[in-house]
CSV table of C-alpha atoms and ligand atoms in Angstrom, one decimal:
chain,number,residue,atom,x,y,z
A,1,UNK,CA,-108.9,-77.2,48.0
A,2,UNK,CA,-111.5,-77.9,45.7
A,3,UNK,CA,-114.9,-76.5,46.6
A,4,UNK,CA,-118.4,-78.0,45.4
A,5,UNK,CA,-119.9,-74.7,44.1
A,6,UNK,CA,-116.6,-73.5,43.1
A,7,UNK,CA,-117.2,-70.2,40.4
A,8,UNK,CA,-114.6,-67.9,38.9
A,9,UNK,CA,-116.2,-64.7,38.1
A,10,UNK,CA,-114.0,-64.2,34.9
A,11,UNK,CA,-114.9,-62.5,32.1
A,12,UNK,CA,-113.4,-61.5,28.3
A,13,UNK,CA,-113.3,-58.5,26.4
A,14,UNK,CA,-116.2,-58.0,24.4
A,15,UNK,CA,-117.8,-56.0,22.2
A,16,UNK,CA,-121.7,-56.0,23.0
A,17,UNK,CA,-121.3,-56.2,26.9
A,18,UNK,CA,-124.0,-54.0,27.4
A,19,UNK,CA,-126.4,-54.8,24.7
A,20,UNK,CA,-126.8,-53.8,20.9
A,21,UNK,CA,-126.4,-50.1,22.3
A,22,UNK,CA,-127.7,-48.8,19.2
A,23,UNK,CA,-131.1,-49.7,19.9
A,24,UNK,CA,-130.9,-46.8,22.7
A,25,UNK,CA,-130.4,-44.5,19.8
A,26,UNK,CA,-133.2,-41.5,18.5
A,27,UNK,CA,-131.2,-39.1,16.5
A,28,UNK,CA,-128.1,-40.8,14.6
A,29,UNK,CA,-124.7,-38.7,13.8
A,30,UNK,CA,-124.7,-38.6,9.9
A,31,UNK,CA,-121.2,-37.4,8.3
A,32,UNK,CA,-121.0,-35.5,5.6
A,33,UNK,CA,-117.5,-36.8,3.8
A,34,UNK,CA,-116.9,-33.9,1.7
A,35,UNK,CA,-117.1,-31.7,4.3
A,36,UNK,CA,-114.7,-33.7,6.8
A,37,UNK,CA,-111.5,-32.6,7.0
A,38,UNK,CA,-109.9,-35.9,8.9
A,39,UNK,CA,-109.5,-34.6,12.2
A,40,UNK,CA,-110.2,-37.0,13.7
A,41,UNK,CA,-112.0,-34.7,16.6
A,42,UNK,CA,-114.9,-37.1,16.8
A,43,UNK,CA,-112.6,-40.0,16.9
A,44,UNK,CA,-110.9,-38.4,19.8
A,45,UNK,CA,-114.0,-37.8,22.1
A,46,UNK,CA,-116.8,-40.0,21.3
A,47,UNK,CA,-117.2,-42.5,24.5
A,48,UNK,CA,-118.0,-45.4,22.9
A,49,UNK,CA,-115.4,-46.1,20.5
A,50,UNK,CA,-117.9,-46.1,17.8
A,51,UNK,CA,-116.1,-44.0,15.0
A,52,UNK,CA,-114.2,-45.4,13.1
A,53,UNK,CA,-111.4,-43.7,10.8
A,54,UNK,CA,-110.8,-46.1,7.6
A,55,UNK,CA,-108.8,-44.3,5.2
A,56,UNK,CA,-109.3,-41.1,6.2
A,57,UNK,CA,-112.5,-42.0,6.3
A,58,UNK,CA,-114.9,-41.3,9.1
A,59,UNK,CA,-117.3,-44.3,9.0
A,60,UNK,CA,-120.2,-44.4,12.7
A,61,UNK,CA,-120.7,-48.1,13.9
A,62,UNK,CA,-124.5,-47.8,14.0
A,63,UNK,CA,-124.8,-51.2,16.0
A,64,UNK,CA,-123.7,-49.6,18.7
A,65,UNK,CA,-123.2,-45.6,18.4
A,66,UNK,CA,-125.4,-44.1,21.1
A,67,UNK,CA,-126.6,-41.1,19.5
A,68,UNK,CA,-125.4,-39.0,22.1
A,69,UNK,CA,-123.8,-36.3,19.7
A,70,UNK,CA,-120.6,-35.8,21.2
A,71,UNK,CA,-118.9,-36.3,17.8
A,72,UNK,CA,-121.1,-33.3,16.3
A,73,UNK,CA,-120.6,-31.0,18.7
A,74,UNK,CA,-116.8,-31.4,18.5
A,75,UNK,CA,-116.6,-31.6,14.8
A,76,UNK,CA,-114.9,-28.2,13.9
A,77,UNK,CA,-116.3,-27.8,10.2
A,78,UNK,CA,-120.3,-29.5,11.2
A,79,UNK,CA,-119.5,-32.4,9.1
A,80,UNK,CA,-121.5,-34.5,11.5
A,81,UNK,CA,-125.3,-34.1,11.6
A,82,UNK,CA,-127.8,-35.5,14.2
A,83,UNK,CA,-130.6,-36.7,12.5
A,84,UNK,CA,-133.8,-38.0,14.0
A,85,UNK,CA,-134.5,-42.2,13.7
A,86,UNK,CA,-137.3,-43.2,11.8
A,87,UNK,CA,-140.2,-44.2,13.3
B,1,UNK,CA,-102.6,-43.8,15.3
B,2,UNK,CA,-103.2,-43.8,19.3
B,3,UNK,CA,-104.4,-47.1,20.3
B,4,UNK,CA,-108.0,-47.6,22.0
B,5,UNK,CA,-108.7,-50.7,22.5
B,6,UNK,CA,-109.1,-50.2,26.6
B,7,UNK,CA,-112.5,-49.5,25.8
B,8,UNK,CA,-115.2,-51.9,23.2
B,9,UNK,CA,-118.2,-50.9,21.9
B,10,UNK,CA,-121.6,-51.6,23.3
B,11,UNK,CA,-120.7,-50.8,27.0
B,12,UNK,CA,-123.4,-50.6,29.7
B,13,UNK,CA,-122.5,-46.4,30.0
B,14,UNK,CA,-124.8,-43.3,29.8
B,15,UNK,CA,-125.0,-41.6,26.3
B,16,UNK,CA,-122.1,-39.4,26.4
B,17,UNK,CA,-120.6,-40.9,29.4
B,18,UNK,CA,-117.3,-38.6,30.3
B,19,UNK,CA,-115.7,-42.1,32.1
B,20,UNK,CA,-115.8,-43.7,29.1
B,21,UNK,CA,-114.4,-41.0,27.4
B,22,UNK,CA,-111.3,-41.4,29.9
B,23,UNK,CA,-111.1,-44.9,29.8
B,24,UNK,CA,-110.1,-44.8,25.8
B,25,UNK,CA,-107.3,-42.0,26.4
B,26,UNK,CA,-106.0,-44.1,29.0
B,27,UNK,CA,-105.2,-46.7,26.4
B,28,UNK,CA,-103.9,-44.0,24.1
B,29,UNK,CA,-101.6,-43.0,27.0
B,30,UNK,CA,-100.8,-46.6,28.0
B,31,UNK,CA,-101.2,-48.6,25.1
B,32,UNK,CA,-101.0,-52.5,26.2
B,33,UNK,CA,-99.1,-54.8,29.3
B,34,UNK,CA,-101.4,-52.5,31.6
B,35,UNK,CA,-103.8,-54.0,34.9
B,36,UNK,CA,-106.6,-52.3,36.5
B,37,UNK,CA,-108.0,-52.3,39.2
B,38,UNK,CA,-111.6,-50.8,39.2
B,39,UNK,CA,-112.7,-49.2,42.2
B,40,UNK,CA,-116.9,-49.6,43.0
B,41,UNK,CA,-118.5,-46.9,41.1
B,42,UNK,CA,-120.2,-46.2,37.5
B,43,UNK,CA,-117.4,-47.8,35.9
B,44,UNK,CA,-117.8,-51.1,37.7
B,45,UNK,CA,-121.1,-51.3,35.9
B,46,UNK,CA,-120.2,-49.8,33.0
B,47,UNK,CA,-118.3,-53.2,31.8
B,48,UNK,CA,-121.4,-54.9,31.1
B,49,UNK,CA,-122.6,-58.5,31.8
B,50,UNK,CA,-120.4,-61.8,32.0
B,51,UNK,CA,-119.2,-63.6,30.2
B,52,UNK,CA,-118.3,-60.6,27.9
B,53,UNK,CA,-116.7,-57.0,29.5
B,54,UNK,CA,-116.5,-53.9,27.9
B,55,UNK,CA,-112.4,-52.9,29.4
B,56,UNK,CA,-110.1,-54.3,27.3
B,57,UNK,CA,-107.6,-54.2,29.5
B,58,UNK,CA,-107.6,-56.8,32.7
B,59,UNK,CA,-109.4,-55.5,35.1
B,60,UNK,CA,-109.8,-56.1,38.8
B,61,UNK,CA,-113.1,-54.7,40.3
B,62,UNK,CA,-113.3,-54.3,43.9
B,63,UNK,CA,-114.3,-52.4,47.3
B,64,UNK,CA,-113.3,-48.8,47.7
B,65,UNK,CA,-111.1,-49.1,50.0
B,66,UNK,CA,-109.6,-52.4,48.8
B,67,UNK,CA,-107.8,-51.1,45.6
B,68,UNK,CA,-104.8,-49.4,46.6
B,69,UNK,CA,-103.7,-52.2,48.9
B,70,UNK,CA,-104.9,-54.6,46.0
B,71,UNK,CA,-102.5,-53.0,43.2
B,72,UNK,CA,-99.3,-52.5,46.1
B,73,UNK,CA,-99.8,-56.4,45.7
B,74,UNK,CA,-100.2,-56.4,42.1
B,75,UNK,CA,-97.4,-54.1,41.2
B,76,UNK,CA,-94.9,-56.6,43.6
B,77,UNK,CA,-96.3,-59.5,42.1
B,78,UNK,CA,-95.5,-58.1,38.6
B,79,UNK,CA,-92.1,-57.3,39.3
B,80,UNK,CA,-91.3,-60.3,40.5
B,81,UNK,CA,-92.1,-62.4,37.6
B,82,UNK,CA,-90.3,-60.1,35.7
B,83,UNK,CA,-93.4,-58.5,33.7
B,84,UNK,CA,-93.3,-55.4,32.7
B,85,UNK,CA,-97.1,-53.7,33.3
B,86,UNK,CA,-98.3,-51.1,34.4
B,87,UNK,CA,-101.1,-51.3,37.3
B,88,UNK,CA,-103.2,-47.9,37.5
B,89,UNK,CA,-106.1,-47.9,40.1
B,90,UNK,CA,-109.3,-46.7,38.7
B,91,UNK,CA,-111.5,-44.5,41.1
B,92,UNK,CA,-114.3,-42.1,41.1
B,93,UNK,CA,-114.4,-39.3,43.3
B,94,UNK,CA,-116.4,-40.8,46.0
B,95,UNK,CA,-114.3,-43.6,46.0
B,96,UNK,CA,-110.9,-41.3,46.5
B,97,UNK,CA,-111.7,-38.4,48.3
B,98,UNK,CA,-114.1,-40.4,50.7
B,99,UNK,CA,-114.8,-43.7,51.1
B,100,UNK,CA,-111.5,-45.2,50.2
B,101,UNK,CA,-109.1,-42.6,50.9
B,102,UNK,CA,-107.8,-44.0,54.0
B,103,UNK,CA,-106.1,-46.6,52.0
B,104,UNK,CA,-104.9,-44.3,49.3
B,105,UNK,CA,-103.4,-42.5,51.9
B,106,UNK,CA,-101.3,-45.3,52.8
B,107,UNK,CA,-100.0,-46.7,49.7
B,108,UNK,CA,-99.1,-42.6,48.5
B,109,UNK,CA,-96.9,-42.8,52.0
B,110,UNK,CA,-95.6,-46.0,51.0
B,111,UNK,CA,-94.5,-44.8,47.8
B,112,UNK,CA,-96.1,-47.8,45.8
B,113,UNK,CA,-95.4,-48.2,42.3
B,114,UNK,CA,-98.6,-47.3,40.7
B,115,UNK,CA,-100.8,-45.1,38.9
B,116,UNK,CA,-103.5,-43.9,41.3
B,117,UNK,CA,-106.3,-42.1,38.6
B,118,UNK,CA,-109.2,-40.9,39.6
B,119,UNK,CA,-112.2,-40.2,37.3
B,120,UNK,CA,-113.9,-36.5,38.8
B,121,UNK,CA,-117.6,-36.7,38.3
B,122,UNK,CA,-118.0,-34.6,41.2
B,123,UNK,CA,-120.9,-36.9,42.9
B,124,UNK,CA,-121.5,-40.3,43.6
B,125,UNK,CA,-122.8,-41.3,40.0
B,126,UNK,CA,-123.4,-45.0,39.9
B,127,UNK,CA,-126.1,-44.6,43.0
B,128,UNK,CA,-128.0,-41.5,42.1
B,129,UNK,CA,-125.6,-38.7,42.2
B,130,UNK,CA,-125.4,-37.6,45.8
B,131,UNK,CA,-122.8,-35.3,46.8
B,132,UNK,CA,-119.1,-36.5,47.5
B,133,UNK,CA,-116.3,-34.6,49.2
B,134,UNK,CA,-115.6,-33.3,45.6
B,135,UNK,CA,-118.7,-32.0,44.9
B,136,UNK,CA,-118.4,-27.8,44.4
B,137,UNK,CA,-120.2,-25.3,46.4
B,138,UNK,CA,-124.0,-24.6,45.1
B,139,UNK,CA,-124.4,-27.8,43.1
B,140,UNK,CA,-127.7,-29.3,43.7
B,141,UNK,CA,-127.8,-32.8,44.0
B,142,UNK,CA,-130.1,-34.9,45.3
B,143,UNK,CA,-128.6,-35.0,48.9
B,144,UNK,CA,-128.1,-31.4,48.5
B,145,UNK,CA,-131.5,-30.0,47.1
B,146,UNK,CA,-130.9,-26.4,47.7
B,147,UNK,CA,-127.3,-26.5,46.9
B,148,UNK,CA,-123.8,-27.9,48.7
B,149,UNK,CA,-122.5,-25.8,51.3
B,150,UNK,CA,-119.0,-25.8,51.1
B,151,UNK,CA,-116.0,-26.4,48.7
B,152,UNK,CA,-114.9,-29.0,46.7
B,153,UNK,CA,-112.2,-30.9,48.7
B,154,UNK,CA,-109.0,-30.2,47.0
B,155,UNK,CA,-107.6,-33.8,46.5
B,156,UNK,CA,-104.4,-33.5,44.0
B,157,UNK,CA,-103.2,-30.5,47.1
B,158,UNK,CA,-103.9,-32.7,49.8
B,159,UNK,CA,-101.7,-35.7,47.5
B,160,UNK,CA,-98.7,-33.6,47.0
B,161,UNK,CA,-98.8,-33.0,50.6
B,162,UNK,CA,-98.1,-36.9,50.5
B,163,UNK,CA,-94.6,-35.7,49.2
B,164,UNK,CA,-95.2,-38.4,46.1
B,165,UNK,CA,-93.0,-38.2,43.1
B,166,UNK,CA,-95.9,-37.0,40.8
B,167,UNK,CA,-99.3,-35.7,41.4
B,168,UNK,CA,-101.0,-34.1,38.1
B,169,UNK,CA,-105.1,-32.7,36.9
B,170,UNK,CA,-106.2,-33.1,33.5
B,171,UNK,CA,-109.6,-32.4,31.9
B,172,UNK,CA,-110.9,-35.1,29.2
B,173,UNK,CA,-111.8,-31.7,27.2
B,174,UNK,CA,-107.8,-31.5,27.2
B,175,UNK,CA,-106.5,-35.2,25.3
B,176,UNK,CA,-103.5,-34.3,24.9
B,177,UNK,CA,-102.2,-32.8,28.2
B,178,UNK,CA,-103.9,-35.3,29.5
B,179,UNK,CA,-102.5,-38.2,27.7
B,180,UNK,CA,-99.4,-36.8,28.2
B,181,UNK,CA,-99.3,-36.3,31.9
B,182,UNK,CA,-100.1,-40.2,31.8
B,183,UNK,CA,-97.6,-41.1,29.6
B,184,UNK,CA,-94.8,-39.4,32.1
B,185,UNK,CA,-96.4,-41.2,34.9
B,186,UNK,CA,-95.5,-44.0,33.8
B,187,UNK,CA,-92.0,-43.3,33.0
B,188,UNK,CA,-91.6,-42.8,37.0
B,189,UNK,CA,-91.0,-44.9,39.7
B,190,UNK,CA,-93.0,-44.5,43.0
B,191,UNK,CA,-97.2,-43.5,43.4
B,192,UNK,CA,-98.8,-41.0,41.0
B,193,UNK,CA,-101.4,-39.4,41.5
B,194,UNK,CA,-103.7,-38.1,38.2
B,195,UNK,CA,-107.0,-36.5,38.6
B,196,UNK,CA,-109.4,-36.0,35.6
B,197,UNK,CA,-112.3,-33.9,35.5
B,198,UNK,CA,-115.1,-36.3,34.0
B,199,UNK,CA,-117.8,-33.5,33.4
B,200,UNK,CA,-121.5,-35.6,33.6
B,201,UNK,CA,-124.3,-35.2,31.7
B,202,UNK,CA,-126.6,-36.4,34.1
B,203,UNK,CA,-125.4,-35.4,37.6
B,204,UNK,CA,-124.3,-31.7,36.3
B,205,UNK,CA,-127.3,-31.5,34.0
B,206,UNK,CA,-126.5,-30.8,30.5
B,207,UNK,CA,-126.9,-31.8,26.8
B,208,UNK,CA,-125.0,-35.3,27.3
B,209,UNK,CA,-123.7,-33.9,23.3
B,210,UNK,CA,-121.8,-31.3,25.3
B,211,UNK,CA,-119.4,-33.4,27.9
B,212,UNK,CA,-116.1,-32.2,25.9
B,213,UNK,CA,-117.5,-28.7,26.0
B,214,UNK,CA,-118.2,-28.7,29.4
B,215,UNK,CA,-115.1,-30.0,30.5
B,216,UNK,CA,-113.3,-27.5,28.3
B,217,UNK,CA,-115.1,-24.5,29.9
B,218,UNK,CA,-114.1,-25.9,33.3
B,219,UNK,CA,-110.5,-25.7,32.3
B,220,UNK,CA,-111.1,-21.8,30.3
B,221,UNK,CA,-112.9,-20.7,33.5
B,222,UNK,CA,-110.4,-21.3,35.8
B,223,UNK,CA,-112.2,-23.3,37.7
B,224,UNK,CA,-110.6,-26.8,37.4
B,225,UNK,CA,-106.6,-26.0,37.3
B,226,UNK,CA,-104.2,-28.2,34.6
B,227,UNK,CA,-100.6,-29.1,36.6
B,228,UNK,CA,-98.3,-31.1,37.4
B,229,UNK,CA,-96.2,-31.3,40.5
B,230,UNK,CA,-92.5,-32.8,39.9
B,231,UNK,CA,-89.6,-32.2,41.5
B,232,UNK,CA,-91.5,-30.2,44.5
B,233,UNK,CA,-93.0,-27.7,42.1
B,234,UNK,CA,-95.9,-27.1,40.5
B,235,UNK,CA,-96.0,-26.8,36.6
B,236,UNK,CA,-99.2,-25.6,35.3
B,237,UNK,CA,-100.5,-26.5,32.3
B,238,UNK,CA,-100.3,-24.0,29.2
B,239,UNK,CA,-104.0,-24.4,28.6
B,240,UNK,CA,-104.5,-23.1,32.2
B,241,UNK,CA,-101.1,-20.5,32.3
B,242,UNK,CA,-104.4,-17.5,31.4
B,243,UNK,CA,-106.0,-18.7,34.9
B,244,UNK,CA,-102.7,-17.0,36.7
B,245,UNK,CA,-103.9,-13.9,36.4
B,246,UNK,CA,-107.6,-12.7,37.2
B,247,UNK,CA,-107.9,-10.3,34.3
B,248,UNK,CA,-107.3,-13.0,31.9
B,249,UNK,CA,-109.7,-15.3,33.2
B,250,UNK,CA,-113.2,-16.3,31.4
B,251,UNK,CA,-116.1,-15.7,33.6
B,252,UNK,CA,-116.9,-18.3,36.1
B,253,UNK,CA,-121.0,-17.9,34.4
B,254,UNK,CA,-120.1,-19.2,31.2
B,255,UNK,CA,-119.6,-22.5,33.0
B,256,UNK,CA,-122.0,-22.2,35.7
B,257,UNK,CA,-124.9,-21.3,33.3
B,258,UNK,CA,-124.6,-24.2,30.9
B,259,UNK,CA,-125.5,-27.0,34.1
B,260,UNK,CA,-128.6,-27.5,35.5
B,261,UNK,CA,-127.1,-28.5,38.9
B,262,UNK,CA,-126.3,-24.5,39.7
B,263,UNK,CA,-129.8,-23.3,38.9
B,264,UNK,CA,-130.1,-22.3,42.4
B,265,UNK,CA,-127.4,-20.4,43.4
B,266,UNK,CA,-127.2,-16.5,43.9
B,267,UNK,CA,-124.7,-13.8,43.3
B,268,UNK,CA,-123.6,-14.4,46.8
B,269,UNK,CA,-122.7,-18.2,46.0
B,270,UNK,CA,-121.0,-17.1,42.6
B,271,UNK,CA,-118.9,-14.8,44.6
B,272,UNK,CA,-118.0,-17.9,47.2
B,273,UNK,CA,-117.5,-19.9,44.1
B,274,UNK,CA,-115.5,-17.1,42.3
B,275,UNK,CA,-113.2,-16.5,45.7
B,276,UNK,CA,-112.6,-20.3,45.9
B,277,UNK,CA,-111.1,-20.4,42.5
B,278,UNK,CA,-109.0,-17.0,43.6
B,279,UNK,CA,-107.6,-19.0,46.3
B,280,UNK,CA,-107.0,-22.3,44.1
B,281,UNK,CA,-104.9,-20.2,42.0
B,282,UNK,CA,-103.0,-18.2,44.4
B,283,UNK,CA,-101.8,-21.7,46.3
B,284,UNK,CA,-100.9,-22.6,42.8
B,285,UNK,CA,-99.1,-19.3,42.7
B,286,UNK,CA,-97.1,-20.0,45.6
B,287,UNK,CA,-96.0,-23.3,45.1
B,288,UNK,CA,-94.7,-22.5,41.0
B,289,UNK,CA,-91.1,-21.3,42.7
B,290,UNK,CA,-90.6,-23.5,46.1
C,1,TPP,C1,-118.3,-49.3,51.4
C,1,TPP,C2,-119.4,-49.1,50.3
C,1,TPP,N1,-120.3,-48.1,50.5
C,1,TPP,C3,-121.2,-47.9,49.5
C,1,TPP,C4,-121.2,-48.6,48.3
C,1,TPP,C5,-122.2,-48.3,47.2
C,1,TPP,N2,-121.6,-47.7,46.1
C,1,TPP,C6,-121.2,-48.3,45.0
C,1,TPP,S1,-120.7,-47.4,43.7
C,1,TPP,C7,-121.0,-46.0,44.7
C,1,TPP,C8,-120.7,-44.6,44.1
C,1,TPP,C9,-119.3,-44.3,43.8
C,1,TPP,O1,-119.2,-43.0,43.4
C,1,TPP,P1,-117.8,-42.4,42.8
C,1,TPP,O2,-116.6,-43.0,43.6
C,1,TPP,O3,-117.9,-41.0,42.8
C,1,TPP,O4,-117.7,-43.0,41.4
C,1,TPP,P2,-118.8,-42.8,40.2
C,1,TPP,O5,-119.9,-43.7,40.3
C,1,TPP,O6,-119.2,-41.3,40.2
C,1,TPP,O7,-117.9,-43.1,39.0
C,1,TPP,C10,-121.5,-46.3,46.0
C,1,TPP,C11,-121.8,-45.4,47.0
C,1,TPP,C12,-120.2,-49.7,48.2
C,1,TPP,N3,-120.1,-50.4,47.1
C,1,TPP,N4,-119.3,-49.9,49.2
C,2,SF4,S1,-123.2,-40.0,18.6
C,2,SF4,FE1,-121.9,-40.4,20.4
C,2,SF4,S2,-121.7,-42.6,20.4
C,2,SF4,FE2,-122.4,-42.1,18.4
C,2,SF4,S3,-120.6,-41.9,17.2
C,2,SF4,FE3,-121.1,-39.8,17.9
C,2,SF4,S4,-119.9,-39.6,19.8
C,2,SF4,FE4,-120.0,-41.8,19.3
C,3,SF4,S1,-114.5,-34.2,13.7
C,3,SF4,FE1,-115.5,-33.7,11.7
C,3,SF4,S2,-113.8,-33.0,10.4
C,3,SF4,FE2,-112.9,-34.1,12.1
C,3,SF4,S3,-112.7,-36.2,11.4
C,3,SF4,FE3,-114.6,-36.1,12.5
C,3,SF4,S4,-116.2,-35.6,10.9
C,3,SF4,FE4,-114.2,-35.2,10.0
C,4,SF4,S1,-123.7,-41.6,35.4
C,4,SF4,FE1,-122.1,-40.4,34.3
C,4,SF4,S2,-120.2,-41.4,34.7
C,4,SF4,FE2,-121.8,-42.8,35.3
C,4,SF4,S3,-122.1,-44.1,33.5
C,4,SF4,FE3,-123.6,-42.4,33.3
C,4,SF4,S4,-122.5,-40.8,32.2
C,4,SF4,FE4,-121.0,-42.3,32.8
């Protein structure tokens, strides 16, 4: 049976469902390519999917990338940096 | 390369958030056809706002105790249209080892055919961190201001005691074992039962940069066990095999000192804590040969 105020709570797989995330970030992970050994350690742990291996590249999706420094702390050779944000 | 698309970027989580970290290598153990259903806790929220949500994979949220009667439905329904996926109930400690474990109870005695995981934060996160049944000894949390009294509640023993095909702990410090122990999971027919240890920035109190560290030095401590339990035996992990003997095991401090949420406790709680984790390990013990 049809009902007058009838809603579906359905939703879709998004990026973004909780915001541009990396407006929450102060200190931003900053690799250092020559020193990065492809690991892919930082890949592995960071929580919100927010490195991205291109290549053997390690490349940080700054839209959304916390800054929480997960990926820093894991990185066995400290390829990864945290550095403060401007401003 | 492993796939991850259970989780997209820009979800509503902490910095540093140990769920999220979870959520990923279950995709990486799973990889697509695979239904969740999201028990009420951080990782309900943690999705985002409609119309968009931040689980790739379809997910069901819904009261504690609900799930595990919702996914012995959703398993039947699958099988009947012929589909093969892969239904794992998503949990948080609260939600298992309390509030819903009457119902998890039931569908591990029923034998359903699903994956029952739960995500170990060790309090009741998503509404201010109280204290759960899993909580350890001497944490402080906010419903326990001078510190629990009394051990964490040993889930995964009191699940093999359900005589269930497959009960196994994993630590999201350890991807691979646990990836692995997901992956054989699935390969077996009845209710498994995975716990992971989902160390917290914010309800155990540390650097949120230092979640994989943390639940490392829960696993090199000895105080969080890596096993399985097939076959009626337990098979312990080799990340953990150092824990079998107490000489070989790293001091419980290096764990305890790294958390804010122990601050308070004395020598005399380090000792309780220290003779809990003997007895974890002699139980373990005991069941490697039955
Ligand atoms: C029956 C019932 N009681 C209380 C709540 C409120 N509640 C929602 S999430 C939550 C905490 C869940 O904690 P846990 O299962 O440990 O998961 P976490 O948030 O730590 O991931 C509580 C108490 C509820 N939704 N339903
Ligand atoms: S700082 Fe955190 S969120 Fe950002 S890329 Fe590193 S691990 Fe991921
Ligand atoms: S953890 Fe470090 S070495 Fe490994 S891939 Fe990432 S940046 Fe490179
Ligand atoms: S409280 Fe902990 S588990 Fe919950 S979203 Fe924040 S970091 Fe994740």
């Amino acid at each position: 049976m049809q009902h007058e105020y009838q809603y579906f709570p359905i939703t879709v797989p998004g990026k973004g469902a909780g915001g541009q995330t990396g407006t929450w970030r102060f200190v931003r992970p900053v690799v250092n390519l020559n020193k990065c050994i492809g690991c892919r350690a930082c890949w592995m742990f960071c929580p919100e999917a927010t490195i991205h291996v291109i290549d053997g590249k390690v490349e940080v999706d700054y839209d959304y990338c916390k800054g929480c420094g997960i990926c820093a702390n894991v990185c066995p050779v400290k390829a990864i940096l945290m550095e403060g944000e401007d401003q | 390369m492993l796939n991850d698309t259970s989780l997209m970027s820009g979800t509503s989580a902490c910095p540093g958030c140990p769920e999220n970290i979870a959520m990923r290598m279950l995709s990486m153990a799973l990889g697509k056809d695979v239904a969740l259903v999201v028990i009420a806790g951080c990782s309900s929220v943690t999705q985002g706002l409609a119309p968009k949500n931040a689980y790739g994979y379809a997910s069901l949220n819904i009261a504690f105790a609900a799930g595990p009667p919702a996914a012995s439905g959703m398993w039947r329904a699958y099988k009947r249209r012929n589909r093969d996926v892969t239904v794992v109930v998503w949990a948080g400690d609260g939600g298992t080892s309390d509030i819903g474990f009457a119902s998890l109870s039931g569908a591990a005695e029923r034998n359903e055919d699903f994956i029952y995981l739960c995500v170990d934060n060790e309090a009741y996160m998503n509404t201010g961190g109280h204290r759960s049944g899993s909580t350890p000894h001497g944490a402080l949390t906010p419903t326990t201001p001078e510190g629990k009294s009394g051990n964490k509640k040993e889930i995964p023993f009191i699940m093999i005691d359900h005589n269930i095909p497959y009960v196994a702990t994993a630590s999201v410090g350890y991807p691979h074992d646990f990836i692995d122990k997901v992956r054989e999971a699935k390969t077996i027919r009845g209710f498994k039962y995975v716990h992971v240890l989902t160390p917290d920035p914010y309800g155990w109190l540390f650097d949120p940069s230092r979640t994989a560290e943390v639940a490392k030095l829960a696993v090199q401590t000895c105080y969080w066990p890596l096993f399985k339990w097939k076959d009626g035996r337990i098979e312990v992990s080799p990340e953990s095999l150092h824990c079998l003997k107490k000489e070989t095991r790293r001091p419980l401090k290096d764990f305890l000192s790294i958390q804010g949420r122990f601050k308070k406790i004395d020598e005399k709680g380090i000792e309780d804590l220290e003779r809990y984790i003997d007895e974890l390990w002699e139980r373990i013990s005991l069941n490697l040969k039955r």
